[in-house]
Amino acid sequence: MLLASKWDTAFDVARFLYVGFFSDLPAWVRYTVLGLGGSTVVYGFASWLRNRSSAGRGDGETVPEPETPVR
């Protein structure tokens, strides 16, 4: 089987997981998995924001200061 693009493969996999997830699992399992996945995404986003805001403006400097003045 030859697919037209990589997006077709991603779409087919997503559709397969969506149908398998929402049609076969009981509601309590579905909501538990969705809650865990959602909390993981929120935790990752909050950690990214915390790390981004904790870095000072001068912390991103990677060029060392010269030890001797250059004329």
PDB file of N, CA and C in Angstrom:
ATOM      1  N   MET A   1       0.841  -1.175   0.000  1.00  0.00           N
ATOM      2  CA  MET A   1       0.000   0.000   0.000  1.00  0.00           C
ATOM      3  C   MET A   1       0.886   1.238   0.000  1.00  0.00           C
ATOM      4  N   LEU A   2       0.598   2.171  -0.860  1.00  0.00           N
ATOM      5  CA  LEU A   2       1.372   3.392  -0.987  1.00  0.00           C
ATOM      6  C   LEU A   2       0.482   4.574  -0.625  1.00  0.00           C
ATOM      7  N   LEU A   3       0.916   5.343   0.347  1.00  0.00           N
ATOM      8  CA  LEU A   3       0.146   6.504   0.762  1.00  0.00           C
ATOM      9  C   LEU A   3       0.644   7.742   0.043  1.00  0.00           C
ATOM     10  N   ALA A   4      -0.210   8.742  -0.057  1.00  0.00           N
ATOM     11  CA  ALA A   4       0.136   9.947  -0.799  1.00  0.00           C
ATOM     12  C   ALA A   4       1.168  10.794  -0.059  1.00  0.00           C
ATOM     13  N   SER A   5       1.092  10.846   1.246  1.00  0.00           N
ATOM     14  CA  SER A   5       2.034  11.675   1.995  1.00  0.00           C
ATOM     15  C   SER A   5       2.126  11.178   3.426  1.00  0.00           C
ATOM     16  N   LYS A   6       3.056  11.775   4.157  1.00  0.00           N
ATOM     17  CA  LYS A   6       3.203  11.399   5.563  1.00  0.00           C
ATOM     18  C   LYS A   6       2.005  11.864   6.382  1.00  0.00           C
ATOM     19  N   TRP A   7       1.297  12.900   5.915  1.00  0.00           N
ATOM     20  CA  TRP A   7       0.122  13.374   6.638  1.00  0.00           C
ATOM     21  C   TRP A   7      -1.015  12.368   6.551  1.00  0.00           C
ATOM     22  N   ASP A   8      -1.081  11.612   5.460  1.00  0.00           N
ATOM     23  CA  ASP A   8      -2.090  10.560   5.366  1.00  0.00           C
ATOM     24  C   ASP A   8      -1.849   9.497   6.425  1.00  0.00           C
ATOM     25  N   THR A   9      -0.603   9.151   6.640  1.00  0.00           N
ATOM     26  CA  THR A   9      -0.272   8.156   7.660  1.00  0.00           C
ATOM     27  C   THR A   9      -0.638   8.671   9.048  1.00  0.00           C
ATOM     28  N   ALA A  10      -0.282   9.909   9.339  1.00  0.00           N
ATOM     29  CA  ALA A  10      -0.605  10.489  10.646  1.00  0.00           C
ATOM     30  C   ALA A  10      -2.115  10.557  10.846  1.00  0.00           C
ATOM     31  N   PHE A  11      -2.845  10.926   9.814  1.00  0.00           N
ATOM     32  CA  PHE A  11      -4.302  11.003   9.912  1.00  0.00           C
ATOM     33  C   PHE A  11      -4.904   9.623  10.147  1.00  0.00           C
ATOM     34  N   ASP A  12      -4.411   8.624   9.434  1.00  0.00           N
ATOM     35  CA  ASP A  12      -4.932   7.265   9.599  1.00  0.00           C
ATOM     36  C   ASP A  12      -4.651   6.717  10.995  1.00  0.00           C
ATOM     37  N   VAL A  13      -3.461   6.968  11.512  1.00  0.00           N
ATOM     38  CA  VAL A  13      -3.125   6.501  12.861  1.00  0.00           C
ATOM     39  C   VAL A  13      -3.992   7.216  13.898  1.00  0.00           C
ATOM     40  N   ALA A  14      -4.155   8.524  13.745  1.00  0.00           N
ATOM     41  CA  ALA A  14      -4.987   9.282  14.687  1.00  0.00           C
ATOM     42  C   ALA A  14      -6.437   8.810  14.637  1.00  0.00           C
ATOM     43  N   ARG A  15      -6.950   8.552  13.453  1.00  0.00           N
ATOM     44  CA  ARG A  15      -8.327   8.074  13.321  1.00  0.00           C
ATOM     45  C   ARG A  15      -8.485   6.684  13.941  1.00  0.00           C
ATOM     46  N   PHE A  16      -7.498   5.825  13.723  1.00  0.00           N
ATOM     47  CA  PHE A  16      -7.526   4.483  14.303  1.00  0.00           C
ATOM     48  C   PHE A  16      -7.544   4.550  15.830  1.00  0.00           C
ATOM     49  N   LEU A  17      -6.672   5.383  16.409  1.00  0.00           N
ATOM     50  CA  LEU A  17      -6.630   5.513  17.863  1.00  0.00           C
ATOM     51  C   LEU A  17      -7.911   6.135  18.413  1.00  0.00           C
ATOM     52  N   TYR A  18      -8.442   7.127  17.716  1.00  0.00           N
ATOM     53  CA  TYR A  18      -9.663   7.795  18.167  1.00  0.00           C
ATOM     54  C   TYR A  18     -10.839   6.822  18.197  1.00  0.00           C
ATOM     55  N   VAL A  19     -11.017   6.086  17.108  1.00  0.00           N
ATOM     56  CA  VAL A  19     -12.132   5.139  17.040  1.00  0.00           C
ATOM     57  C   VAL A  19     -11.943   4.019  18.056  1.00  0.00           C
ATOM     58  N   GLY A  20     -10.734   3.491  18.166  1.00  0.00           N
ATOM     59  CA  GLY A  20     -10.483   2.432  19.135  1.00  0.00           C
ATOM     60  C   GLY A  20     -10.645   2.895  20.564  1.00  0.00           C
ATOM     61  N   PHE A  21     -10.260   4.125  20.824  1.00  0.00           N
ATOM     62  CA  PHE A  21     -10.323   4.660  22.180  1.00  0.00           C
ATOM     63  C   PHE A  21     -11.757   4.971  22.586  1.00  0.00           C
ATOM     64  N   PHE A  22     -12.503   5.619  21.710  1.00  0.00           N
ATOM     65  CA  PHE A  22     -13.830   6.085  22.090  1.00  0.00           C
ATOM     66  C   PHE A  22     -14.941   5.071  21.864  1.00  0.00           C
ATOM     67  N   SER A  23     -14.678   3.985  21.155  1.00  0.00           N
ATOM     68  CA  SER A  23     -15.770   3.045  20.930  1.00  0.00           C
ATOM     69  C   SER A  23     -15.680   1.803  21.810  1.00  0.00           C
ATOM     70  N   ASP A  24     -14.488   1.402  22.231  1.00  0.00           N
ATOM     71  CA  ASP A  24     -14.340   0.135  22.937  1.00  0.00           C
ATOM     72  C   ASP A  24     -14.159   0.257  24.443  1.00  0.00           C
ATOM     73  N   LEU A  25     -13.692   1.372  24.928  1.00  0.00           N
ATOM     74  CA  LEU A  25     -13.392   1.484  26.352  1.00  0.00           C
ATOM     75  C   LEU A  25     -14.605   1.943  27.149  1.00  0.00           C
ATOM     76  N   PRO A  26     -14.732   1.470  28.388  1.00  0.00           N
ATOM     77  CA  PRO A  26     -15.801   1.992  29.257  1.00  0.00           C
ATOM     78  C   PRO A  26     -15.541   3.462  29.594  1.00  0.00           C
ATOM     79  N   ALA A  27     -16.591   4.148  29.978  1.00  0.00           N
ATOM     80  CA  ALA A  27     -16.494   5.588  30.223  1.00  0.00           C
ATOM     81  C   ALA A  27     -15.500   5.909  31.333  1.00  0.00           C
ATOM     82  N   TRP A  28     -15.471   5.134  32.404  1.00  0.00           N
ATOM     83  CA  TRP A  28     -14.584   5.465  33.518  1.00  0.00           C
ATOM     84  C   TRP A  28     -13.120   5.332  33.115  1.00  0.00           C
ATOM     85  N   VAL A  29     -12.791   4.389  32.228  1.00  0.00           N
ATOM     86  CA  VAL A  29     -11.413   4.249  31.745  1.00  0.00           C
ATOM     87  C   VAL A  29     -11.072   5.409  30.815  1.00  0.00           C
ATOM     88  N   ARG A  30     -12.017   5.748  29.941  1.00  0.00           N
ATOM     89  CA  ARG A  30     -11.808   6.851  29.006  1.00  0.00           C
ATOM     90  C   ARG A  30     -11.518   8.151  29.742  1.00  0.00           C
ATOM     91  N   TYR A  31     -12.334   8.456  30.746  1.00  0.00           N
ATOM     92  CA  TYR A  31     -12.157   9.711  31.474  1.00  0.00           C
ATOM     93  C   TYR A  31     -10.892   9.708  32.323  1.00  0.00           C
ATOM     94  N   THR A  32     -10.523   8.559  32.850  1.00  0.00           N
ATOM     95  CA  THR A  32      -9.279   8.467  33.617  1.00  0.00           C
ATOM     96  C   THR A  32      -8.074   8.718  32.720  1.00  0.00           C
ATOM     97  N   VAL A  33      -8.057   8.088  31.558  1.00  0.00           N
ATOM     98  CA  VAL A  33      -6.936   8.266  30.630  1.00  0.00           C
ATOM     99  C   VAL A  33      -6.892   9.699  30.110  1.00  0.00           C
ATOM    100  N   LEU A  34      -8.044  10.264  29.772  1.00  0.00           N
ATOM    101  CA  LEU A  34      -8.071  11.655  29.316  1.00  0.00           C
ATOM    102  C   LEU A  34      -7.616  12.610  30.417  1.00  0.00           C
ATOM    103  N   GLY A  35      -8.012  12.348  31.661  1.00  0.00           N
ATOM    104  CA  GLY A  35      -7.577  13.189  32.776  1.00  0.00           C
ATOM    105  C   GLY A  35      -6.082  13.120  33.006  1.00  0.00           C
ATOM    106  N   LEU A  36      -5.528  11.915  32.954  1.00  0.00           N
ATOM    107  CA  LEU A  36      -4.078  11.769  33.128  1.00  0.00           C
ATOM    108  C   LEU A  36      -3.313  12.432  31.984  1.00  0.00           C
ATOM    109  N   GLY A  37      -3.784  12.241  30.773  1.00  0.00           N
ATOM    110  CA  GLY A  37      -3.125  12.873  29.624  1.00  0.00           C
ATOM    111  C   GLY A  37      -3.213  14.389  29.685  1.00  0.00           C
ATOM    112  N   GLY A  38      -4.388  14.897  30.046  1.00  0.00           N
ATOM    113  CA  GLY A  38      -4.554  16.342  30.159  1.00  0.00           C
ATOM    114  C   GLY A  38      -3.709  16.940  31.266  1.00  0.00           C
ATOM    115  N   SER A  39      -3.630  16.249  32.401  1.00  0.00           N
ATOM    116  CA  SER A  39      -2.802  16.770  33.492  1.00  0.00           C
ATOM    117  C   SER A  39      -1.321  16.726  33.129  1.00  0.00           C
ATOM    118  N   THR A  40      -0.910  15.752  32.339  1.00  0.00           N
ATOM    119  CA  THR A  40       0.481  15.698  31.881  1.00  0.00           C
ATOM    120  C   THR A  40       0.795  16.878  30.971  1.00  0.00           C
ATOM    121  N   VAL A  41      -0.127  17.209  30.081  1.00  0.00           N
ATOM    122  CA  VAL A  41       0.078  18.351  29.184  1.00  0.00           C
ATOM    123  C   VAL A  41       0.129  19.653  29.979  1.00  0.00           C
ATOM    124  N   VAL A  42      -0.771  19.824  30.937  1.00  0.00           N
ATOM    125  CA  VAL A  42      -0.791  21.043  31.753  1.00  0.00           C
ATOM    126  C   VAL A  42       0.480  21.150  32.586  1.00  0.00           C
ATOM    127  N   TYR A  43       0.939  20.036  33.169  1.00  0.00           N
ATOM    128  CA  TYR A  43       2.166  20.048  33.963  1.00  0.00           C
ATOM    129  C   TYR A  43       3.377  20.401  33.092  1.00  0.00           C
ATOM    130  N   GLY A  44       3.446  19.835  31.904  1.00  0.00           N
ATOM    131  CA  GLY A  44       4.555  20.152  31.001  1.00  0.00           C
ATOM    132  C   GLY A  44       4.555  21.612  30.596  1.00  0.00           C
ATOM    133  N   PHE A  45       3.386  22.167  30.318  1.00  0.00           N
ATOM    134  CA  PHE A  45       3.290  23.576  29.946  1.00  0.00           C
ATOM    135  C   PHE A  45       3.664  24.478  31.115  1.00  0.00           C
ATOM    136  N   ALA A  46       3.197  24.135  32.322  1.00  0.00           N
ATOM    137  CA  ALA A  46       3.535  24.933  33.505  1.00  0.00           C
ATOM    138  C   ALA A  46       5.032  24.872  33.797  1.00  0.00           C
ATOM    139  N   SER A  47       5.647  23.708  33.629  1.00  0.00           N
ATOM    140  CA  SER A  47       7.093  23.584  33.840  1.00  0.00           C
ATOM    141  C   SER A  47       7.858  24.408  32.821  1.00  0.00           C
ATOM    142  N   TRP A  48       7.402  24.390  31.584  1.00  0.00           N
ATOM    143  CA  TRP A  48       8.061  25.177  30.538  1.00  0.00           C
ATOM    144  C   TRP A  48       7.964  26.665  30.864  1.00  0.00           C
ATOM    145  N   LEU A  49       6.768  27.120  31.296  1.00  0.00           N
ATOM    146  CA  LEU A  49       6.613  28.527  31.660  1.00  0.00           C
ATOM    147  C   LEU A  49       7.481  28.893  32.856  1.00  0.00           C
ATOM    148  N   ARG A  50       7.556  28.012  33.849  1.00  0.00           N
ATOM    149  CA  ARG A  50       8.363  28.280  35.038  1.00  0.00           C
ATOM    150  C   ARG A  50       9.838  28.405  34.663  1.00  0.00           C
ATOM    151  N   ASN A  51      10.339  27.499  33.833  1.00  0.00           N
ATOM    152  CA  ASN A  51      11.739  27.560  33.420  1.00  0.00           C
ATOM    153  C   ASN A  51      12.006  28.778  32.552  1.00  0.00           C
ATOM    154  N   ARG A  52      11.044  29.141  31.740  1.00  0.00           N
ATOM    155  CA  ARG A  52      11.221  30.286  30.859  1.00  0.00           C
ATOM    156  C   ARG A  52      11.239  31.592  31.648  1.00  0.00           C
ATOM    157  N   SER A  53      10.388  31.692  32.660  1.00  0.00           N
ATOM    158  CA  SER A  53      10.314  32.935  33.420  1.00  0.00           C
ATOM    159  C   SER A  53      11.418  33.041  34.467  1.00  0.00           C
ATOM    160  N   SER A  54      11.999  31.918  34.896  1.00  0.00           N
ATOM    161  CA  SER A  54      13.043  31.981  35.919  1.00  0.00           C
ATOM    162  C   SER A  54      14.386  32.406  35.345  1.00  0.00           C
ATOM    163  N   ALA A  55      14.591  32.253  34.056  1.00  0.00           N
ATOM    164  CA  ALA A  55      15.851  32.670  33.440  1.00  0.00           C
ATOM    165  C   ALA A  55      15.872  34.192  33.357  1.00  0.00           C
ATOM    166  N   GLY A  56      16.938  34.792  33.876  1.00  0.00           N
ATOM    167  CA  GLY A  56      17.065  36.234  33.831  1.00  0.00           C
ATOM    168  C   GLY A  56      17.451  36.707  32.443  1.00  0.00           C
ATOM    169  N   ARG A  57      17.419  37.992  32.262  1.00  0.00           N
ATOM    170  CA  ARG A  57      17.754  38.544  30.946  1.00  0.00           C
ATOM    171  C   ARG A  57      19.222  38.325  30.597  1.00  0.00           C
ATOM    172  N   GLY A  58      20.116  38.387  31.587  1.00  0.00           N
ATOM    173  CA  GLY A  58      21.541  38.224  31.335  1.00  0.00           C
ATOM    174  C   GLY A  58      22.004  36.780  31.339  1.00  0.00           C
ATOM    175  N   ASP A  59      21.133  35.845  31.722  1.00  0.00           N
ATOM    176  CA  ASP A  59      21.531  34.441  31.798  1.00  0.00           C
ATOM    177  C   ASP A  59      21.741  33.812  30.434  1.00  0.00           C
ATOM    178  N   GLY A  60      21.143  34.375  29.414  1.00  0.00           N
ATOM    179  CA  GLY A  60      21.251  33.784  28.091  1.00  0.00           C
ATOM    180  C   GLY A  60      22.549  34.116  27.378  1.00  0.00           C
ATOM    181  N   GLU A  61      23.399  34.905  27.975  1.00  0.00           N
ATOM    182  CA  GLU A  61      24.654  35.313  27.342  1.00  0.00           C
ATOM    183  C   GLU A  61      25.631  34.151  27.337  1.00  0.00           C
ATOM    184  N   THR A  62      26.091  33.761  26.159  1.00  0.00           N
ATOM    185  CA  THR A  62      27.022  32.641  26.058  1.00  0.00           C
ATOM    186  C   THR A  62      28.425  33.084  25.670  1.00  0.00           C
ATOM    187  N   VAL A  63      28.590  34.349  25.323  1.00  0.00           N
ATOM    188  CA  VAL A  63      29.909  34.847  24.933  1.00  0.00           C
ATOM    189  C   VAL A  63      30.639  35.295  26.190  1.00  0.00           C
ATOM    190  N   PRO A  64      31.812  34.717  26.472  1.00  0.00           N
ATOM    191  CA  PRO A  64      32.542  35.120  27.682  1.00  0.00           C
ATOM    192  C   PRO A  64      33.139  36.518  27.526  1.00  0.00           C
ATOM    193  N   GLU A  65      33.278  37.174  28.651  1.00  0.00           N
ATOM    194  CA  GLU A  65      33.906  38.495  28.658  1.00  0.00           C
ATOM    195  C   GLU A  65      35.410  38.337  28.435  1.00  0.00           C
ATOM    196  N   PRO A  66      36.018  39.225  27.674  1.00  0.00           N
ATOM    197  CA  PRO A  66      37.478  39.128  27.463  1.00  0.00           C
ATOM    198  C   PRO A  66      38.230  39.441  28.756  1.00  0.00           C
ATOM    199  N   GLU A  67      39.337  38.720  28.968  1.00  0.00           N
ATOM    200  CA  GLU A  67      40.118  38.919  30.188  1.00  0.00           C
ATOM    201  C   GLU A  67      41.015  40.144  30.085  1.00  0.00           C
ATOM    202  N   THR A  68      41.503  40.435  28.917  1.00  0.00           N
ATOM    203  CA  THR A  68      42.349  41.613  28.729  1.00  0.00           C
ATOM    204  C   THR A  68      41.674  42.553  27.740  1.00  0.00           C
ATOM    205  N   PRO A  69      41.758  43.836  28.000  1.00  0.00           N
ATOM    206  CA  PRO A  69      41.128  44.779  27.071  1.00  0.00           C
ATOM    207  C   PRO A  69      41.851  44.781  25.722  1.00  0.00           C
ATOM    208  N   VAL A  70      41.096  44.900  24.680  1.00  0.00           N
ATOM    209  CA  VAL A  70      41.642  44.948  23.322  1.00  0.00           C
ATOM    210  C   VAL A  70      41.562  46.378  22.850  1.00  0.00           C
ATOM    211  N   ARG A  71      42.689  46.863  22.267  1.00  0.00           N
ATOM    212  CA  ARG A  71      42.705  48.245  21.791  1.00  0.00           C
ATOM    213  C   ARG A  71      42.241  48.353  20.384  1.00  0.00           C
TER     214      ARG A  71
END
